[in-house]
mmCIF file of C-alpha atoms in Angstrom:
data_model
loop_
_atom_site.group_PDB
_atom_site.id
_atom_site.type_symbol
_atom_site.label_atom_id
_atom_site.label_comp_id
_atom_site.label_asym_id
_atom_site.label_seq_id
_atom_site.Cartn_x
_atom_site.Cartn_y
_atom_site.Cartn_z
ATOM 1 C CA MET A 1 86.181 100.467 109.850
ATOM 2 C CA THR A 2 86.900 99.681 113.573
ATOM 3 C CA SER A 3 85.765 100.965 116.857
ATOM 4 C CA MET A 4 86.903 100.767 120.312
ATOM 5 C CA THR A 5 85.154 100.859 123.646
ATOM 6 C CA LEU A 6 86.311 101.720 127.207
ATOM 7 C CA VAL A 7 84.260 101.332 130.548
ATOM 8 C CA ARG A 8 84.797 103.472 133.450
ATOM 9 C CA ARG A 9 82.862 103.332 136.830
ATOM 10 C CA ILE A 10 82.980 106.731 138.472
ATOM 11 C CA ARG A 11 82.172 107.958 141.893
ATOM 12 C CA ALA A 12 79.901 110.580 140.940
ATOM 13 C CA ARG A 13 76.356 111.128 139.650
ATOM 14 C CA PRO A 14 75.677 111.111 135.987
ATOM 15 C CA GLY A 15 74.680 114.454 136.043
ATOM 16 C CA ILE A 16 78.011 115.619 137.414
ATOM 17 C CA VAL A 17 79.831 113.364 134.856
ATOM 18 C CA PHE A 18 77.351 114.675 132.027
ATOM 19 C CA THR A 19 78.340 118.150 132.988
ATOM 20 C CA ALA A 20 81.897 117.226 132.913
ATOM 21 C CA LEU A 21 81.429 115.727 129.309
ATOM 22 C CA THR A 22 78.886 118.487 127.720
ATOM 23 C CA THR A 23 80.245 122.028 128.893
ATOM 24 C CA ALA A 24 83.608 124.010 127.446
ATOM 25 C CA GLU A 25 84.340 124.484 130.976
ATOM 26 C CA GLY A 26 84.021 120.725 131.931
ATOM 27 C CA ILE A 27 86.112 119.378 129.187
ATOM 28 C CA ALA A 28 88.854 121.740 129.931
ATOM 29 C CA ASN A 29 89.288 120.550 133.230
ATOM 30 C CA TRP A 30 90.034 116.825 132.424
ATOM 31 C CA TRP A 31 91.485 116.915 128.596
ATOM 32 C CA GLY A 32 94.561 118.942 130.163
ATOM 33 C CA PRO A 33 96.743 119.719 131.459
ATOM 34 C CA ASP A 34 99.482 117.263 131.810
ATOM 35 C CA ALA A 35 98.758 116.182 128.362
ATOM 36 C CA GLY A 36 99.203 119.570 127.194
ATOM 37 C CA PRO A 37 96.921 122.693 127.381
ATOM 38 C CA VAL A 38 93.600 123.082 125.862
ATOM 39 C CA LEU A 39 93.732 126.113 123.744
ATOM 40 C CA MET A 40 90.235 126.630 122.924
ATOM 41 C CA SER A 41 86.924 124.672 123.631
ATOM 42 C CA GLU A 42 83.570 125.387 122.352
ATOM 43 C CA CYS A 43 80.853 123.412 123.123
ATOM 44 C CA ASP A 44 77.020 123.776 122.084
ATOM 45 C CA ALA A 45 75.494 120.474 123.400
ATOM 46 C CA ARG A 46 72.136 120.191 121.968
ATOM 47 C CA VAL A 47 71.052 117.974 118.700
ATOM 48 C CA GLY A 48 72.569 120.054 115.920
ATOM 49 C CA GLY A 49 74.833 122.164 117.976
ATOM 50 C CA ARG A 50 78.937 121.446 117.486
ATOM 51 C CA PHE A 51 81.997 121.293 119.640
ATOM 52 C CA ARG A 52 85.405 122.376 118.981
ATOM 53 C CA LEU A 53 88.502 121.658 120.754
ATOM 54 C CA ARG A 54 91.846 122.779 120.153
ATOM 55 C CA PHE A 55 94.776 121.228 122.233
ATOM 56 C CA ARG A 56 98.485 121.166 122.249
ATOM 57 C CA LEU A 57 100.436 118.176 123.380
ATOM 58 C CA LEU A 58 103.766 117.839 125.186
ATOM 59 C CA ASP A 59 105.840 117.179 122.071
ATOM 60 C CA GLY A 60 104.279 121.221 120.891
ATOM 61 C CA THR A 61 102.006 119.926 118.245
ATOM 62 C CA GLU A 62 98.672 121.570 118.076
ATOM 63 C CA HIS A 63 95.465 119.375 117.126
ATOM 64 C CA GLU A 64 91.977 120.562 116.400
ATOM 65 C CA THR A 65 88.620 118.356 116.352
ATOM 66 C CA SER A 66 85.135 119.214 116.177
ATOM 67 C CA GLY A 67 81.633 117.424 115.366
ATOM 68 C CA GLU A 68 78.341 117.762 115.689
ATOM 69 C CA TYR A 69 75.903 116.577 118.574
ATOM 70 C CA LEU A 70 73.294 113.975 117.297
ATOM 71 C CA GLU A 71 71.873 112.953 120.401
ATOM 72 C CA VAL A 72 71.917 114.576 123.664
ATOM 73 C CA VAL A 73 70.249 113.017 126.510
ATOM 74 C CA ASN A 74 70.952 114.855 130.114
ATOM 75 C CA PRO A 75 72.130 112.882 131.843
ATOM 76 C CA THR A 76 72.243 109.602 129.936
ATOM 77 C CA ARG A 77 73.467 110.017 126.846
ATOM 78 C CA VAL A 78 75.627 111.844 124.355
ATOM 79 C CA VAL A 79 76.486 111.036 120.495
ATOM 80 C CA MET A 80 78.240 113.136 118.557
ATOM 81 C CA THR A 81 80.529 113.124 115.153
ATOM 82 C CA TRP A 82 84.202 113.644 115.425
ATOM 83 C CA GLU A 83 86.755 114.625 112.729
ATOM 84 C CA TRP A 84 90.220 116.043 112.976
ATOM 85 C CA THR A 85 90.363 119.812 111.456
ATOM 86 C CA PHE A 86 93.750 120.120 112.253
ATOM 87 C CA GLY A 87 96.589 118.005 112.830
ATOM 88 C CA GLY A 88 95.499 114.672 114.494
ATOM 89 C CA GLU A 89 95.241 111.229 112.469
ATOM 90 C CA PRO A 90 96.926 111.531 109.048
ATOM 91 C CA ASP A 91 94.735 108.297 108.220
ATOM 92 C CA GLU A 92 91.665 110.048 109.736
ATOM 93 C CA ARG A 93 91.895 113.190 107.589
ATOM 94 C CA GLY A 94 88.595 114.193 105.815
ATOM 95 C CA HIS A 95 86.821 111.004 107.756
ATOM 96 C CA VAL A 96 83.961 111.463 110.273
ATOM 97 C CA SER A 97 83.959 108.882 113.076
ATOM 98 C CA LEU A 98 81.220 108.573 115.752
ATOM 99 C CA ILE A 99 81.326 108.816 119.584
ATOM 100 C CA GLU A 100 78.876 107.471 121.745
ATOM 101 C CA ILE A 101 78.802 108.125 125.470
ATOM 102 C CA ASP A 102 76.231 106.197 127.694
ATOM 103 C CA LEU A 103 75.891 106.751 131.455
ATOM 104 C CA LYS A 104 74.489 104.460 133.546
ATOM 105 C CA PRO A 105 73.522 105.177 137.216
ATOM 106 C CA ILE A 106 74.956 102.512 139.564
ATOM 107 C CA ASP A 107 75.344 102.006 143.136
ATOM 108 C CA ILE A 108 78.554 103.881 143.617
ATOM 109 C CA GLY A 109 77.683 106.767 140.901
ATOM 110 C CA THR A 110 78.146 106.245 137.136
ATOM 111 C CA GLU A 111 79.074 103.390 134.678
ATOM 112 C CA LEU A 112 80.400 105.275 131.660
ATOM 113 C CA THR A 113 80.660 103.502 128.364
ATOM 114 C CA PHE A 114 82.677 105.208 125.946
ATOM 115 C CA THR A 115 82.652 104.041 122.114
ATOM 116 C CA HIS A 116 84.665 105.694 119.282
ATOM 117 C CA ALA A 117 83.121 103.883 116.107
ATOM 118 C CA GLN A 118 83.872 103.839 112.344
ATOM 119 C CA LEU A 119 87.488 104.584 112.758
ATOM 120 C CA GLN A 120 89.125 104.546 109.356
ATOM 121 C CA THR A 121 92.067 101.856 109.213
ATOM 122 C CA LYS A 122 94.779 101.383 106.727
ATOM 123 C CA ILE A 123 92.608 98.582 105.047
ATOM 124 C CA SER A 124 89.640 100.347 104.566
ATOM 125 C CA ALA A 125 91.156 103.217 103.283
ATOM 126 C CA GLU A 126 93.065 101.405 100.796
ATOM 127 C CA HIS A 127 91.131 98.572 99.962
ATOM 128 C CA HIS A 128 87.507 99.465 99.890
ATOM 129 C CA GLU A 129 86.238 96.742 98.052
ATOM 130 C CA TRP A 130 87.358 94.449 101.144
ATOM 131 C CA GLY A 131 84.522 94.343 103.882
ATOM 132 C CA TRP A 132 85.900 95.423 107.219
ATOM 133 C CA SER A 133 84.372 93.619 109.869
ATOM 134 C CA GLY A 134 86.923 93.706 112.583
ATOM 135 C CA SER A 135 87.794 90.414 111.661
ATOM 136 C CA LEU A 136 91.008 91.125 110.448
ATOM 137 C CA GLU A 137 91.924 93.067 113.503
ATOM 138 C CA LYS A 138 91.079 89.862 115.490
ATOM 139 C CA LEU A 139 93.297 87.991 113.306
ATOM 140 C CA VAL A 140 96.248 90.599 113.756
ATOM 141 C CA ARG A 141 95.659 90.417 117.505
ATOM 142 C CA TYR A 142 95.680 86.610 117.722
ATOM 143 C CA LEU A 143 98.953 86.001 115.554
ATOM 144 C CA SER A 144 100.804 89.114 117.201
ATOM 145 C CA ALA A 145 100.231 87.290 120.796
ATOM 146 C CA ARG A 146 102.509 84.666 119.592
ATOM 147 C CA GLN A 147 106.263 84.670 120.167
ATOM 148 C CA ASP A 148 108.532 84.460 117.435
ATOM 149 C CA PRO A 149 111.552 81.974 118.370
ATOM 150 C CA ALA A 150 114.476 83.573 119.404
ATOM 151 C CA ALA A 151 116.915 84.523 116.142
ATOM 152 C CA THR A 152 118.287 81.069 115.545
ATOM 153 C CA ARG A 153 122.040 80.909 115.753
ATOM 154 C CA MET B 1 98.941 111.761 116.726
ATOM 155 C CA VAL B 2 101.800 109.403 117.135
ATOM 156 C CA LYS B 3 104.398 108.859 114.512
ATOM 157 C CA TYR B 4 104.200 105.456 112.963
ATOM 158 C CA HIS B 5 106.681 104.113 110.311
ATOM 159 C CA GLU B 6 104.275 104.325 107.537
ATOM 160 C CA GLU B 7 106.080 101.957 105.269
ATOM 161 C CA PRO B 8 106.343 98.626 107.209
ATOM 162 C CA LEU B 9 102.803 99.373 108.462
ATOM 163 C CA SER B 10 101.358 99.890 104.993
ATOM 164 C CA ARG B 11 103.265 96.299 103.981
ATOM 165 C CA THR B 12 101.890 94.379 106.833
ATOM 166 C CA PHE B 13 98.272 95.534 106.017
ATOM 167 C CA GLY B 14 98.840 95.029 102.412
ATOM 168 C CA ALA B 15 99.888 91.675 103.023
ATOM 169 C CA LEU B 16 97.112 90.852 105.227
ATOM 170 C CA VAL B 17 94.561 91.885 102.552
ATOM 171 C CA HIS B 18 94.251 89.249 100.467
ATOM 172 C CA GLU B 19 92.285 86.090 101.875
ATOM 173 C CA THR B 20 95.078 83.521 100.751
ATOM 174 C CA ARG B 21 97.747 84.977 102.558
ATOM 175 C CA ARG B 22 95.892 85.220 105.672
ATOM 176 C CA LYS B 23 94.866 81.625 105.504
ATOM 177 C CA ILE B 24 98.739 80.854 105.176
ATOM 178 C CA LEU B 25 99.312 82.791 108.051
ATOM 179 C CA VAL B 26 96.767 80.982 110.074
ATOM 180 C CA ARG B 27 97.897 77.701 108.911
ATOM 181 C CA LEU B 28 101.522 78.498 109.968
ATOM 182 C CA GLU B 29 100.287 79.627 113.544
ATOM 183 C CA ARG B 30 98.897 76.297 113.968
ATOM 184 C CA GLU B 31 101.515 73.962 112.413
ATOM 185 C CA GLY B 32 104.504 75.826 112.829
ATOM 186 C CA SER B 33 106.764 74.972 109.809
ATOM 187 C CA VAL B 34 105.273 73.729 106.530
ATOM 188 C CA SER B 35 106.609 72.837 103.335
ATOM 189 C CA ILE B 36 105.782 75.231 100.370
ATOM 190 C CA SER B 37 104.246 72.299 98.782
ATOM 191 C CA GLU B 38 102.113 71.260 101.406
ATOM 192 C CA LEU B 39 101.035 75.082 101.742
ATOM 193 C CA ALA B 40 100.171 75.228 98.047
ATOM 194 C CA GLU B 41 97.746 71.883 98.552
ATOM 195 C CA PRO B 42 94.683 73.305 100.004
ATOM 196 C CA PHE B 43 94.595 76.031 97.332
ATOM 197 C CA ALA B 44 93.655 75.470 93.814
ATOM 198 C CA MET B 45 96.651 77.482 92.804
ATOM 199 C CA THR B 46 99.907 76.860 90.784
ATOM 200 C CA LEU B 47 103.446 76.938 92.458
ATOM 201 C CA PRO B 48 104.387 79.983 90.973
ATOM 202 C CA GLY B 49 100.843 81.315 92.292
ATOM 203 C CA ILE B 50 101.537 80.437 95.844
ATOM 204 C CA LEU B 51 105.245 81.574 95.626
ATOM 205 C CA LYS B 52 104.131 85.073 94.512
ATOM 206 C CA HIS B 53 102.063 85.027 97.652
ATOM 207 C CA LEU B 54 105.014 83.728 99.732
ATOM 208 C CA ASP B 55 107.139 86.572 98.230
ATOM 209 C CA VAL B 56 104.623 89.352 99.513
ATOM 210 C CA LEU B 57 104.630 87.762 103.035
ATOM 211 C CA SER B 58 108.412 87.631 103.081
ATOM 212 C CA GLN B 59 108.541 91.201 102.191
ATOM 213 C CA ALA B 60 106.230 92.082 105.104
ATOM 214 C CA GLY B 61 108.629 90.109 107.232
ATOM 215 C CA LEU B 62 105.828 88.082 107.959
ATOM 216 C CA ILE B 63 107.136 84.873 107.367
ATOM 217 C CA SER B 64 110.794 82.991 106.945
ATOM 218 C CA ARG B 65 112.067 80.250 104.912
ATOM 219 C CA THR B 66 114.241 77.535 106.003
ATOM 220 C CA LYS B 67 115.720 74.850 103.670
ATOM 221 C CA GLU B 68 116.127 71.422 105.048
ATOM 222 C CA GLY B 69 117.661 69.094 102.268
ATOM 223 C CA ARG B 70 115.592 69.467 99.232
ATOM 224 C CA THR B 71 112.492 70.831 101.122
ATOM 225 C CA VAL B 72 111.969 74.533 101.601
ATOM 226 C CA THR B 73 109.793 75.169 104.979
ATOM 227 C CA VAL B 74 107.885 78.339 105.824
ATOM 228 C CA GLN B 75 107.439 79.796 109.377
ATOM 229 C CA LEU B 76 105.482 82.751 110.887
ATOM 230 C CA ARG B 77 107.058 85.830 111.986
ATOM 231 C CA ALA B 78 104.713 87.499 114.480
ATOM 232 C CA SER B 79 106.941 90.517 115.261
ATOM 233 C CA PRO B 80 105.881 92.890 112.444
ATOM 234 C CA LEU B 81 102.411 92.480 113.778
ATOM 235 C CA LYS B 82 103.292 94.243 116.876
ATOM 236 C CA GLY B 83 103.223 97.650 115.080
ATOM 237 C CA ALA B 84 99.866 96.669 113.345
ATOM 238 C CA VAL B 85 97.958 96.034 116.839
ATOM 239 C CA GLU B 86 99.857 99.108 118.130
ATOM 240 C CA TRP B 87 98.286 101.241 115.198
ATOM 241 C CA LEU B 88 94.880 99.780 115.871
ATOM 242 C CA ARG B 89 95.050 100.735 119.475
ATOM 243 C CA ARG B 90 95.988 104.185 118.712
ATOM 244 C CA TYR B 91 92.502 105.550 119.857
ATOM 245 C CA GLU B 92 92.583 103.478 123.000
ATOM 246 C CA ARG B 93 95.873 105.171 123.862
ATOM 247 C CA PHE B 94 94.429 108.503 123.123
ATOM 248 C CA TRP B 95 91.228 108.031 125.235
ATOM 249 C CA ALA B 96 92.203 105.960 128.022
ATOM 250 C CA PRO B 97 94.123 108.505 130.005
ATOM 251 C CA ARG B 98 91.650 111.171 129.055
ATOM 252 C CA LEU B 99 88.868 109.063 130.583
ATOM 253 C CA ASP B 100 91.074 108.458 133.737
ATOM 254 C CA LYS B 101 91.177 112.230 134.224
ATOM 255 C CA LEU B 102 87.484 112.756 133.425
ATOM 256 C CA THR B 103 86.864 110.236 136.255
ATOM 257 C CA ALA B 104 89.260 112.026 138.550
ATOM 258 C CA TYR B 105 87.748 115.457 137.791
ATOM 259 C CA ALA B 106 83.921 114.324 138.044
ATOM 260 C CA GLU B 107 84.663 112.399 141.564
ATOM 261 C CA ARG B 108 86.460 115.878 142.900
ATOM 262 C CA GLU B 109 83.255 117.451 141.555
ATOM 263 C CA GLU B 110 81.003 115.041 143.145
ATOM 264 C CA ARG B 111 82.881 115.477 146.558
ATOM 265 C CA LYS B 112 82.480 119.305 146.156
ATOM 266 C CA ALA B 113 78.744 119.049 145.407
ATOM 267 C CA SER B 114 77.791 116.477 148.361
ATOM 268 C CA LYS B 115 79.787 118.430 150.942
ATOM 269 C CA PRO B 116 77.515 119.468 153.571
ATOM 270 C CA ARG B 117 77.016 123.407 153.982
#
């Protein structure tokens, strides 16, 4: 299992960012169009409600994702599950991951912290007995930073 | 979402899953070139045992061997790990451009909302 976190500082108040994240219309406005069109966007942003998003990428492939809202605190926090219901990551099929979004008011507007956690990795998929704690990921990143000597001869 | 070459990736992660092999890689990273007998030393392991691990690492392209006289030394080859890092970063690549667009959209909405009427 692994996770990733991204942070953005946005010149907009948390309420506006929250609406952009939790309404079908809002999502359709930033999900596309240059990454390919949003084909369907449904959003019932309350605890127990669900979202469903279908989109096409520029390579023509279609993908659909859906999930359930676990926490909805307007305008500071959204937690939802995430699973691919069509296309998506083959390694993630049948696996439910978790998205956590925190919106913190700051002087210029909003600091958004976005975490996608409990992502399946090849290691956790193939070797359940090996406790994945992110340490292998660190090792891979560390070792990969090393330059191979140019092919000798 | 992105097509990866499954086979090399599985070989890379498969090689990394064993603790002995990870320790070998870390040692090679630190020390550069190490002979097979030196590599076997810290492990309570027979030479054939260590050779088996080295074979797995070789097949994954993570080490190369050099013969100097009667001594075979082993070196780390880090390049297959680049693909593994790319794979680990796949969701970052998925979300980063979307969050950039969310930022731009929310900032447009803010300007609209704060425009005096």
